[in-house]
Amino acid sequence: MEPSSDKKDPKIPPSQRAPGELGPEEREFWASDEDEPQENDELEGGLEDEDYDPLDDDLDEEMTPEGVSAEPAPASEKATPPLVPDPDSESFLPSFTRKEVLWLGALGVAVLGVIIYSVSLFFGAINTSTPDQVDFPVKGDNLVIREIETYWRKPNRETDLGVRLSAKFIPAADIELKQSGSGALRFFFENPEGDRVGDSVTLAFSGGSFDKSGSETASFNGTSGLVDIGDYNDYLSEKVHLWYLIAMEGPGLRAKGSEFKEILRMRISPKRR
């Protein structure tokens, strides 16, 4: 005989049976259990109530306007950083009033004037140019002198014959002829006191060249000069009177002194070689 479906299956727990399969006592028991609140539910609800703040809803509404998505905007829609001003644009340059422009211009002119004055004082104290006041070429009776360059140098005791032992610097010169006949040039060196010091130098010329060198150029020097390097420094800064070179033309080497005639007088340059 088959078991009836109305009979309870002891293997199935009452909680999983259909309502029709439960007896009156079982239905009343399970109904009472469902109505009682669960401790876990109370705890979860309490936690939810404690963490909940109604102001959060208001903040969310204020920060998220209607019709705007709360999702972050794509990179292309983000605000671009401010552009750096173009240096070439007029807005980049500071604006000055007319009074400020005039004041800056006057200040620049004053600074430039001070610089020019300082440079002129510097180069004026140290004269590096040839201080002769002779307009070359210089014409004599039998020759034309193209150029004479004067300077100072240390004496060479082996080649400079007759130079005083006390002389530390001696005057010297290079001369160049432009054209000539026959004759002689005699040179003297004069100190600042106007005295002719050292030995004179006589050079014969003919046919546009000097007999001794066989060229249109020649070099010569004095046999006396400055006795101390400090004297040369004073001469360089023109703190003392200058030395002079005197050139005289005569008919020949054996001519008398009275037959020579002065054709130029020039200052010795402070340049040194």
PDB file of C-alpha atoms in Angstrom:
ATOM      1  CA  MET A   1       0.000   0.000   0.000  1.00  0.00           C
ATOM      2  CA  GLU A   2       1.513   3.400  -1.156  1.00  0.00           C
ATOM      3  CA  PRO A   3       2.079   6.091   1.447  1.00  0.00           C
ATOM      4  CA  SER A   4      -0.297   9.007   1.386  1.00  0.00           C
ATOM      5  CA  SER A   5       0.967  12.444   0.298  1.00  0.00           C
ATOM      6  CA  ASP A   6      -0.763  13.940   3.322  1.00  0.00           C
ATOM      7  CA  LYS A   7       1.567  12.115   5.644  1.00  0.00           C
ATOM      8  CA  LYS A   8       4.600  13.926   6.902  1.00  0.00           C
ATOM      9  CA  ASP A   9       8.009  12.857   5.698  1.00  0.00           C
ATOM     10  CA  PRO A  10      10.152  12.762   8.794  1.00  0.00           C
ATOM     11  CA  LYS A  11      13.284  13.281   6.711  1.00  0.00           C
ATOM     12  CA  ILE A  12      12.185  16.756   5.469  1.00  0.00           C
ATOM     13  CA  PRO A  13      12.569  19.473   8.094  1.00  0.00           C
ATOM     14  CA  PRO A  14       9.420  21.431   8.924  1.00  0.00           C
ATOM     15  CA  SER A  15      10.925  24.702   7.678  1.00  0.00           C
ATOM     16  CA  GLN A  16      11.174  23.293   4.133  1.00  0.00           C
ATOM     17  CA  ARG A  17       7.726  21.768   3.965  1.00  0.00           C
ATOM     18  CA  ALA A  18       4.810  23.393   2.253  1.00  0.00           C
ATOM     19  CA  PRO A  19       2.228  25.055   4.475  1.00  0.00           C
ATOM     20  CA  GLY A  20      -0.235  22.291   3.672  1.00  0.00           C
ATOM     21  CA  GLU A  21       2.126  19.637   4.910  1.00  0.00           C
ATOM     22  CA  LEU A  22       2.561  21.272   8.347  1.00  0.00           C
ATOM     23  CA  GLY A  23       0.353  20.459  11.251  1.00  0.00           C
ATOM     24  CA  PRO A  24      -1.464  23.100  13.267  1.00  0.00           C
ATOM     25  CA  GLU A  25       1.157  23.153  16.009  1.00  0.00           C
ATOM     26  CA  GLU A  26       4.013  23.329  13.534  1.00  0.00           C
ATOM     27  CA  ARG A  27       2.444  26.181  11.579  1.00  0.00           C
ATOM     28  CA  GLU A  28       1.894  28.166  14.806  1.00  0.00           C
ATOM     29  CA  PHE A  29       5.526  27.564  15.865  1.00  0.00           C
ATOM     30  CA  TRP A  30       7.094  28.688  12.581  1.00  0.00           C
ATOM     31  CA  ALA A  31       4.802  31.694  12.324  1.00  0.00           C
ATOM     32  CA  SER A  32       5.907  32.886  15.737  1.00  0.00           C
ATOM     33  CA  ASP A  33       9.557  32.521  14.710  1.00  0.00           C
ATOM     34  CA  GLU A  34       9.088  34.629  11.562  1.00  0.00           C
ATOM     35  CA  ASP A  35       7.409  37.454  13.466  1.00  0.00           C
ATOM     36  CA  GLU A  36      10.251  37.789  15.983  1.00  0.00           C
ATOM     37  CA  PRO A  37      12.949  40.208  14.855  1.00  0.00           C
ATOM     38  CA  GLN A  38      16.369  38.732  14.304  1.00  0.00           C
ATOM     39  CA  GLU A  39      19.240  40.051  16.310  1.00  0.00           C
ATOM     40  CA  ASN A  40      21.415  40.315  13.234  1.00  0.00           C
ATOM     41  CA  ASP A  41      18.808  42.389  11.443  1.00  0.00           C
ATOM     42  CA  GLU A  42      18.591  44.756  14.365  1.00  0.00           C
ATOM     43  CA  LEU A  43      22.351  45.186  14.449  1.00  0.00           C
ATOM     44  CA  GLU A  44      22.585  45.788  10.732  1.00  0.00           C
ATOM     45  CA  GLY A  45      19.762  48.278  10.819  1.00  0.00           C
ATOM     46  CA  GLY A  46      21.320  50.056  13.756  1.00  0.00           C
ATOM     47  CA  LEU A  47      24.635  50.397  11.976  1.00  0.00           C
ATOM     48  CA  GLU A  48      22.958  51.694   8.908  1.00  0.00           C
ATOM     49  CA  ASP A  49      21.048  54.259  10.945  1.00  0.00           C
ATOM     50  CA  GLU A  50      24.162  55.451  12.776  1.00  0.00           C
ATOM     51  CA  ASP A  51      26.237  55.930   9.585  1.00  0.00           C
ATOM     52  CA  TYR A  52      23.456  57.612   7.700  1.00  0.00           C
ATOM     53  CA  ASP A  53      23.485  61.418   7.591  1.00  0.00           C
ATOM     54  CA  PRO A  54      20.723  63.283   5.755  1.00  0.00           C
ATOM     55  CA  LEU A  55      23.106  66.176   5.002  1.00  0.00           C
ATOM     56  CA  ASP A  56      25.004  63.896   2.631  1.00  0.00           C
ATOM     57  CA  ASP A  57      21.998  63.862   0.342  1.00  0.00           C
ATOM     58  CA  ASP A  58      21.921  67.677   0.304  1.00  0.00           C
ATOM     59  CA  LEU A  59      25.635  67.908  -0.482  1.00  0.00           C
ATOM     60  CA  ASP A  60      25.282  65.405  -3.291  1.00  0.00           C
ATOM     61  CA  GLU A  61      22.404  67.415  -4.726  1.00  0.00           C
ATOM     62  CA  GLU A  62      24.374  70.694  -4.541  1.00  0.00           C
ATOM     63  CA  MET A  63      27.596  69.299  -6.050  1.00  0.00           C
ATOM     64  CA  THR A  64      25.778  67.433  -8.806  1.00  0.00           C
ATOM     65  CA  PRO A  65      23.459  69.826 -10.676  1.00  0.00           C
ATOM     66  CA  GLU A  66      20.523  68.538 -12.590  1.00  0.00           C
ATOM     67  CA  GLY A  67      21.259  67.219 -16.014  1.00  0.00           C
ATOM     68  CA  VAL A  68      25.014  66.977 -15.346  1.00  0.00           C
ATOM     69  CA  SER A  69      26.606  63.611 -15.109  1.00  0.00           C
ATOM     70  CA  ALA A  70      28.648  62.904 -11.974  1.00  0.00           C
ATOM     71  CA  GLU A  71      31.190  61.021 -14.039  1.00  0.00           C
ATOM     72  CA  PRO A  72      34.544  62.827 -14.654  1.00  0.00           C
ATOM     73  CA  ALA A  73      34.730  64.722 -17.919  1.00  0.00           C
ATOM     74  CA  PRO A  74      37.090  63.403 -20.588  1.00  0.00           C
ATOM     75  CA  ALA A  75      40.557  64.949 -20.912  1.00  0.00           C
ATOM     76  CA  SER A  76      39.585  66.858 -24.051  1.00  0.00           C
ATOM     77  CA  GLU A  77      36.775  68.675 -22.209  1.00  0.00           C
ATOM     78  CA  LYS A  78      38.936  69.767 -19.203  1.00  0.00           C
ATOM     79  CA  ALA A  79      39.848  73.422 -18.880  1.00  0.00           C
ATOM     80  CA  THR A  80      43.076  74.282 -20.713  1.00  0.00           C
ATOM     81  CA  PRO A  81      45.867  76.032 -18.716  1.00  0.00           C
ATOM     82  CA  PRO A  82      46.352  79.766 -19.300  1.00  0.00           C
ATOM     83  CA  LEU A  83      48.587  80.605 -22.228  1.00  0.00           C
ATOM     84  CA  VAL A  84      52.009  82.214 -21.653  1.00  0.00           C
ATOM     85  CA  PRO A  85      52.019  85.771 -23.041  1.00  0.00           C
ATOM     86  CA  ASP A  86      53.860  86.213 -26.299  1.00  0.00           C
ATOM     87  CA  PRO A  87      57.072  88.249 -25.764  1.00  0.00           C
ATOM     88  CA  ASP A  88      56.560  89.923 -29.148  1.00  0.00           C
ATOM     89  CA  SER A  89      53.115  91.181 -28.251  1.00  0.00           C
ATOM     90  CA  GLU A  90      52.704  94.776 -27.075  1.00  0.00           C
ATOM     91  CA  SER A  91      50.884  93.661 -23.921  1.00  0.00           C
ATOM     92  CA  PHE A  92      54.018  91.840 -22.708  1.00  0.00           C
ATOM     93  CA  LEU A  93      56.087  95.047 -22.593  1.00  0.00           C
ATOM     94  CA  PRO A  94      55.710  97.300 -19.559  1.00  0.00           C
ATOM     95  CA  SER A  95      54.005 100.568 -20.201  1.00  0.00           C
ATOM     96  CA  PHE A  96      55.808 103.772 -19.249  1.00  0.00           C
ATOM     97  CA  THR A  97      54.539 107.276 -18.959  1.00  0.00           C
ATOM     98  CA  ARG A  98      56.086 110.093 -20.942  1.00  0.00           C
ATOM     99  CA  LYS A  99      57.799 111.400 -17.810  1.00  0.00           C
ATOM    100  CA  GLU A 100      59.341 107.997 -17.055  1.00  0.00           C
ATOM    101  CA  VAL A 101      60.628 107.625 -20.630  1.00  0.00           C
ATOM    102  CA  LEU A 102      62.292 111.055 -20.470  1.00  0.00           C
ATOM    103  CA  TRP A 103      63.851 110.244 -17.105  1.00  0.00           C
ATOM    104  CA  LEU A 104      65.248 106.912 -18.330  1.00  0.00           C
ATOM    105  CA  GLY A 105      66.640 108.571 -21.458  1.00  0.00           C
ATOM    106  CA  ALA A 106      68.401 111.252 -19.409  1.00  0.00           C
ATOM    107  CA  LEU A 107      69.853 108.597 -17.107  1.00  0.00           C
ATOM    108  CA  GLY A 108      71.198 106.613 -20.077  1.00  0.00           C
ATOM    109  CA  VAL A 109      72.852 109.721 -21.557  1.00  0.00           C
ATOM    110  CA  ALA A 110      74.474 110.526 -18.193  1.00  0.00           C
ATOM    111  CA  VAL A 111      75.861 106.996 -17.806  1.00  0.00           C
ATOM    112  CA  LEU A 112      77.205 107.039 -21.373  1.00  0.00           C
ATOM    113  CA  GLY A 113      78.897 110.378 -20.728  1.00  0.00           C
ATOM    114  CA  VAL A 114      80.612 109.046 -17.601  1.00  0.00           C
ATOM    115  CA  ILE A 115      81.883 105.998 -19.521  1.00  0.00           C
ATOM    116  CA  ILE A 116      83.262 108.121 -22.380  1.00  0.00           C
ATOM    117  CA  TYR A 117      84.951 110.500 -19.933  1.00  0.00           C
ATOM    118  CA  SER A 118      86.547 107.611 -17.998  1.00  0.00           C
ATOM    119  CA  VAL A 119      87.861 105.992 -21.181  1.00  0.00           C
ATOM    120  CA  SER A 120      89.303 109.303 -22.409  1.00  0.00           C
ATOM    121  CA  LEU A 121      91.111 109.808 -19.097  1.00  0.00           C
ATOM    122  CA  PHE A 122      92.551 106.301 -19.254  1.00  0.00           C
ATOM    123  CA  PHE A 123      93.924 106.600 -22.774  1.00  0.00           C
ATOM    124  CA  GLY A 124      94.987 110.183 -22.157  1.00  0.00           C
ATOM    125  CA  ALA A 125      97.203 109.111 -19.253  1.00  0.00           C
ATOM    126  CA  ILE A 126      98.968 106.460 -21.375  1.00  0.00           C
ATOM    127  CA  ASN A 127      99.926 107.840 -24.756  1.00  0.00           C
ATOM    128  CA  THR A 128     100.534 105.000 -27.213  1.00  0.00           C
ATOM    129  CA  SER A 129     100.472 107.067 -30.398  1.00  0.00           C
ATOM    130  CA  THR A 130     103.450 108.635 -32.128  1.00  0.00           C
ATOM    131  CA  PRO A 131     103.551 112.176 -30.731  1.00  0.00           C
ATOM    132  CA  ASP A 132     105.373 113.850 -33.605  1.00  0.00           C
ATOM    133  CA  GLN A 133     103.814 116.909 -35.149  1.00  0.00           C
ATOM    134  CA  VAL A 134     105.643 116.649 -38.432  1.00  0.00           C
ATOM    135  CA  ASP A 135     103.699 116.389 -41.670  1.00  0.00           C
ATOM    136  CA  PHE A 136     105.404 113.774 -43.824  1.00  0.00           C
ATOM    137  CA  PRO A 137     106.828 113.651 -46.391  1.00  0.00           C
ATOM    138  CA  VAL A 138     109.439 116.252 -45.463  1.00  0.00           C
ATOM    139  CA  LYS A 139     111.419 117.834 -48.298  1.00  0.00           C
ATOM    140  CA  GLY A 140     115.026 119.044 -48.019  1.00  0.00           C
ATOM    141  CA  ASP A 141     117.419 120.429 -50.593  1.00  0.00           C
ATOM    142  CA  ASN A 142     118.552 117.056 -51.965  1.00  0.00           C
ATOM    143  CA  LEU A 143     116.074 114.548 -50.569  1.00  0.00           C
ATOM    144  CA  VAL A 144     112.487 113.813 -49.551  1.00  0.00           C
ATOM    145  CA  ILE A 145     111.914 111.870 -46.320  1.00  0.00           C
ATOM    146  CA  ARG A 146     108.867 109.636 -46.554  1.00  0.00           C
ATOM    147  CA  GLU A 147     108.594 108.667 -42.860  1.00  0.00           C
ATOM    148  CA  ILE A 148     110.458 108.555 -39.543  1.00  0.00           C
ATOM    149  CA  GLU A 149     109.288 106.356 -36.661  1.00  0.00           C
ATOM    150  CA  THR A 150     110.767 106.885 -33.195  1.00  0.00           C
ATOM    151  CA  TYR A 151     110.693 104.632 -30.111  1.00  0.00           C
ATOM    152  CA  TRP A 152     112.631 103.465 -27.058  1.00  0.00           C
ATOM    153  CA  ARG A 153     114.485 100.184 -26.549  1.00  0.00           C
ATOM    154  CA  LYS A 154     117.013  98.513 -24.295  1.00  0.00           C
ATOM    155  CA  PRO A 155     120.593  98.843 -25.530  1.00  0.00           C
ATOM    156  CA  ASN A 156     122.442  95.861 -26.968  1.00  0.00           C
ATOM    157  CA  ARG A 157     125.882  95.997 -25.404  1.00  0.00           C
ATOM    158  CA  GLU A 158     127.405  93.881 -28.195  1.00  0.00           C
ATOM    159  CA  THR A 159     126.167  95.828 -31.232  1.00  0.00           C
ATOM    160  CA  ASP A 160     125.355  99.310 -29.901  1.00  0.00           C
ATOM    161  CA  LEU A 161     128.813 100.819 -29.727  1.00  0.00           C
ATOM    162  CA  GLY A 162     129.448 103.852 -27.558  1.00  0.00           C
ATOM    163  CA  VAL A 163     126.247 103.542 -25.468  1.00  0.00           C
ATOM    164  CA  ARG A 164     126.643 104.848 -21.900  1.00  0.00           C
ATOM    165  CA  LEU A 165     126.684 102.131 -19.247  1.00  0.00           C
ATOM    166  CA  SER A 166     124.170 104.074 -17.162  1.00  0.00           C
ATOM    167  CA  ALA A 167     121.551 104.085 -19.952  1.00  0.00           C
ATOM    168  CA  LYS A 168     118.762 101.542 -19.407  1.00  0.00           C
ATOM    169  CA  PHE A 169     116.636 102.764 -22.348  1.00  0.00           C
ATOM    170  CA  ILE A 170     117.930 104.582 -25.418  1.00  0.00           C
ATOM    171  CA  PRO A 171     116.022 106.516 -28.105  1.00  0.00           C
ATOM    172  CA  ALA A 172     116.016 105.047 -31.626  1.00  0.00           C
ATOM    173  CA  ALA A 173     114.430 105.708 -35.012  1.00  0.00           C
ATOM    174  CA  ASP A 174     113.664 104.122 -38.400  1.00  0.00           C
ATOM    175  CA  ILE A 175     113.838 106.392 -41.443  1.00  0.00           C
ATOM    176  CA  GLU A 176     112.592 105.873 -45.004  1.00  0.00           C
ATOM    177  CA  LEU A 177     113.486 107.971 -48.042  1.00  0.00           C
ATOM    178  CA  LYS A 178     111.055 108.795 -50.802  1.00  0.00           C
ATOM    179  CA  GLN A 179     113.679 110.143 -53.218  1.00  0.00           C
ATOM    180  CA  SER A 180     117.081 111.777 -52.974  1.00  0.00           C
ATOM    181  CA  GLY A 181     120.135 113.105 -54.722  1.00  0.00           C
ATOM    182  CA  SER A 182     123.501 113.040 -52.923  1.00  0.00           C
ATOM    183  CA  GLY A 183     124.172 114.369 -49.452  1.00  0.00           C
ATOM    184  CA  ALA A 184     124.110 113.460 -45.778  1.00  0.00           C
ATOM    185  CA  LEU A 185     121.697 113.542 -42.828  1.00  0.00           C
ATOM    186  CA  ARG A 186     122.968 114.237 -39.304  1.00  0.00           C
ATOM    187  CA  PHE A 187     120.773 113.354 -36.291  1.00  0.00           C
ATOM    188  CA  PHE A 188     120.899 114.607 -32.690  1.00  0.00           C
ATOM    189  CA  PHE A 189     118.913 113.526 -29.636  1.00  0.00           C
ATOM    190  CA  GLU A 190     117.794 116.253 -27.249  1.00  0.00           C
ATOM    191  CA  ASN A 191     116.702 115.678 -23.639  1.00  0.00           C
ATOM    192  CA  PRO A 192     113.808 117.498 -21.899  1.00  0.00           C
ATOM    193  CA  GLU A 193     116.212 120.189 -20.655  1.00  0.00           C
ATOM    194  CA  GLY A 194     117.083 121.067 -24.271  1.00  0.00           C
ATOM    195  CA  ASP A 195     120.599 119.588 -24.151  1.00  0.00           C
ATOM    196  CA  ARG A 196     121.916 117.420 -26.960  1.00  0.00           C
ATOM    197  CA  VAL A 197     123.013 114.178 -25.327  1.00  0.00           C
ATOM    198  CA  GLY A 198     125.095 111.343 -26.655  1.00  0.00           C
ATOM    199  CA  ASP A 199     126.863 111.169 -29.986  1.00  0.00           C
ATOM    200  CA  SER A 200     125.375 112.437 -33.233  1.00  0.00           C
ATOM    201  CA  VAL A 201     124.639 109.996 -36.080  1.00  0.00           C
ATOM    202  CA  THR A 202     125.453 110.866 -39.722  1.00  0.00           C
ATOM    203  CA  LEU A 203     124.068 108.886 -42.692  1.00  0.00           C
ATOM    204  CA  ALA A 204     125.106 109.495 -46.299  1.00  0.00           C
ATOM    205  CA  PHE A 205     122.554 109.026 -49.085  1.00  0.00           C
ATOM    206  CA  SER A 206     122.555 108.989 -52.883  1.00  0.00           C
ATOM    207  CA  GLY A 207     120.208 107.825 -55.599  1.00  0.00           C
ATOM    208  CA  GLY A 208     117.249 107.396 -53.237  1.00  0.00           C
ATOM    209  CA  SER A 209     119.010 105.057 -50.745  1.00  0.00           C
ATOM    210  CA  PHE A 210     121.432 105.180 -47.826  1.00  0.00           C
ATOM    211  CA  ASP A 211     125.014 104.295 -48.593  1.00  0.00           C
ATOM    212  CA  LYS A 212     125.552 102.186 -45.469  1.00  0.00           C
ATOM    213  CA  SER A 213     122.450  99.971 -45.756  1.00  0.00           C
ATOM    214  CA  GLY A 214     122.109 100.114 -49.555  1.00  0.00           C
ATOM    215  CA  SER A 215     118.356 100.566 -49.008  1.00  0.00           C
ATOM    216  CA  GLU A 216     115.904 103.404 -48.834  1.00  0.00           C
ATOM    217  CA  THR A 217     115.454 102.616 -45.117  1.00  0.00           C
ATOM    218  CA  ALA A 218     117.904 102.848 -42.209  1.00  0.00           C
ATOM    219  CA  SER A 219     117.873 102.506 -38.400  1.00  0.00           C
ATOM    220  CA  PHE A 220     119.938 104.406 -35.841  1.00  0.00           C
ATOM    221  CA  ASN A 221     119.975 105.104 -32.098  1.00  0.00           C
ATOM    222  CA  GLY A 222     121.362 107.454 -29.481  1.00  0.00           C
ATOM    223  CA  THR A 223     124.238 106.655 -27.127  1.00  0.00           C
ATOM    224  CA  SER A 224     122.558 108.075 -24.005  1.00  0.00           C
ATOM    225  CA  GLY A 225     119.058 107.828 -22.651  1.00  0.00           C
ATOM    226  CA  LEU A 226     116.983 107.017 -19.565  1.00  0.00           C
ATOM    227  CA  VAL A 227     118.919 105.685 -16.582  1.00  0.00           C
ATOM    228  CA  ASP A 228     116.027 103.984 -14.738  1.00  0.00           C
ATOM    229  CA  ILE A 229     112.876 102.078 -15.644  1.00  0.00           C
ATOM    230  CA  GLY A 230     110.911 104.477 -13.457  1.00  0.00           C
ATOM    231  CA  ASP A 231     112.030 107.309 -15.766  1.00  0.00           C
ATOM    232  CA  TYR A 232     110.512 105.431 -18.680  1.00  0.00           C
ATOM    233  CA  ASN A 233     107.212 104.991 -16.819  1.00  0.00           C
ATOM    234  CA  ASP A 234     107.092 108.727 -16.186  1.00  0.00           C
ATOM    235  CA  TYR A 235     107.849 109.359 -19.839  1.00  0.00           C
ATOM    236  CA  LEU A 236     105.112 106.918 -20.863  1.00  0.00           C
ATOM    237  CA  SER A 237     102.521 108.853 -18.856  1.00  0.00           C
ATOM    238  CA  GLU A 238     103.951 112.186 -20.055  1.00  0.00           C
ATOM    239  CA  LYS A 239     104.670 113.307 -16.493  1.00  0.00           C
ATOM    240  CA  VAL A 240     107.988 114.694 -17.741  1.00  0.00           C
ATOM    241  CA  HIS A 241     108.945 116.741 -20.779  1.00  0.00           C
ATOM    242  CA  LEU A 242     109.647 114.806 -23.949  1.00  0.00           C
ATOM    243  CA  TRP A 243     112.839 114.037 -25.791  1.00  0.00           C
ATOM    244  CA  TYR A 244     113.315 115.250 -29.360  1.00  0.00           C
ATOM    245  CA  LEU A 245     115.000 114.067 -32.551  1.00  0.00           C
ATOM    246  CA  ILE A 246     116.623 116.736 -34.706  1.00  0.00           C
ATOM    247  CA  ALA A 247     117.500 116.049 -38.371  1.00  0.00           C
ATOM    248  CA  MET A 248     119.904 118.263 -40.312  1.00  0.00           C
ATOM    249  CA  GLU A 249     120.837 118.023 -43.995  1.00  0.00           C
ATOM    250  CA  GLY A 250     124.311 118.710 -45.375  1.00  0.00           C
ATOM    251  CA  PRO A 251     126.248 118.269 -48.630  1.00  0.00           C
ATOM    252  CA  GLY A 252     128.213 115.192 -47.461  1.00  0.00           C
ATOM    253  CA  LEU A 253     129.921 113.296 -44.663  1.00  0.00           C
ATOM    254  CA  ARG A 254     132.984 115.556 -44.601  1.00  0.00           C
ATOM    255  CA  ALA A 255     131.004 118.815 -44.612  1.00  0.00           C
ATOM    256  CA  LYS A 256     131.504 121.241 -41.761  1.00  0.00           C
ATOM    257  CA  GLY A 257     128.899 121.582 -39.012  1.00  0.00           C
ATOM    258  CA  SER A 258     127.939 125.014 -40.213  1.00  0.00           C
ATOM    259  CA  GLU A 259     127.017 123.546 -43.580  1.00  0.00           C
ATOM    260  CA  PHE A 260     124.228 121.407 -42.099  1.00  0.00           C
ATOM    261  CA  LYS A 261     120.750 122.875 -41.992  1.00  0.00           C
ATOM    262  CA  GLU A 262     117.901 121.705 -39.745  1.00  0.00           C
ATOM    263  CA  ILE A 263     114.974 120.302 -41.747  1.00  0.00           C
ATOM    264  CA  LEU A 264     112.851 118.771 -38.941  1.00  0.00           C
ATOM    265  CA  ARG A 265     112.475 118.481 -35.189  1.00  0.00           C
ATOM    266  CA  MET A 266     110.115 115.838 -33.817  1.00  0.00           C
ATOM    267  CA  ARG A 267     109.282 114.377 -30.439  1.00  0.00           C
ATOM    268  CA  ILE A 268     110.438 110.889 -29.451  1.00  0.00           C
ATOM    269  CA  SER A 269     107.476 108.562 -29.169  1.00  0.00           C
ATOM    270  CA  PRO A 270     106.930 106.817 -25.811  1.00  0.00           C
ATOM    271  CA  LYS A 271     106.471 103.507 -27.638  1.00  0.00           C
ATOM    272  CA  ARG A 272     108.840 100.749 -26.637  1.00  0.00           C
ATOM    273  CA  ARG A 273     110.334  97.914 -28.647  1.00  0.00           C
TER     274      ARG A 273
END
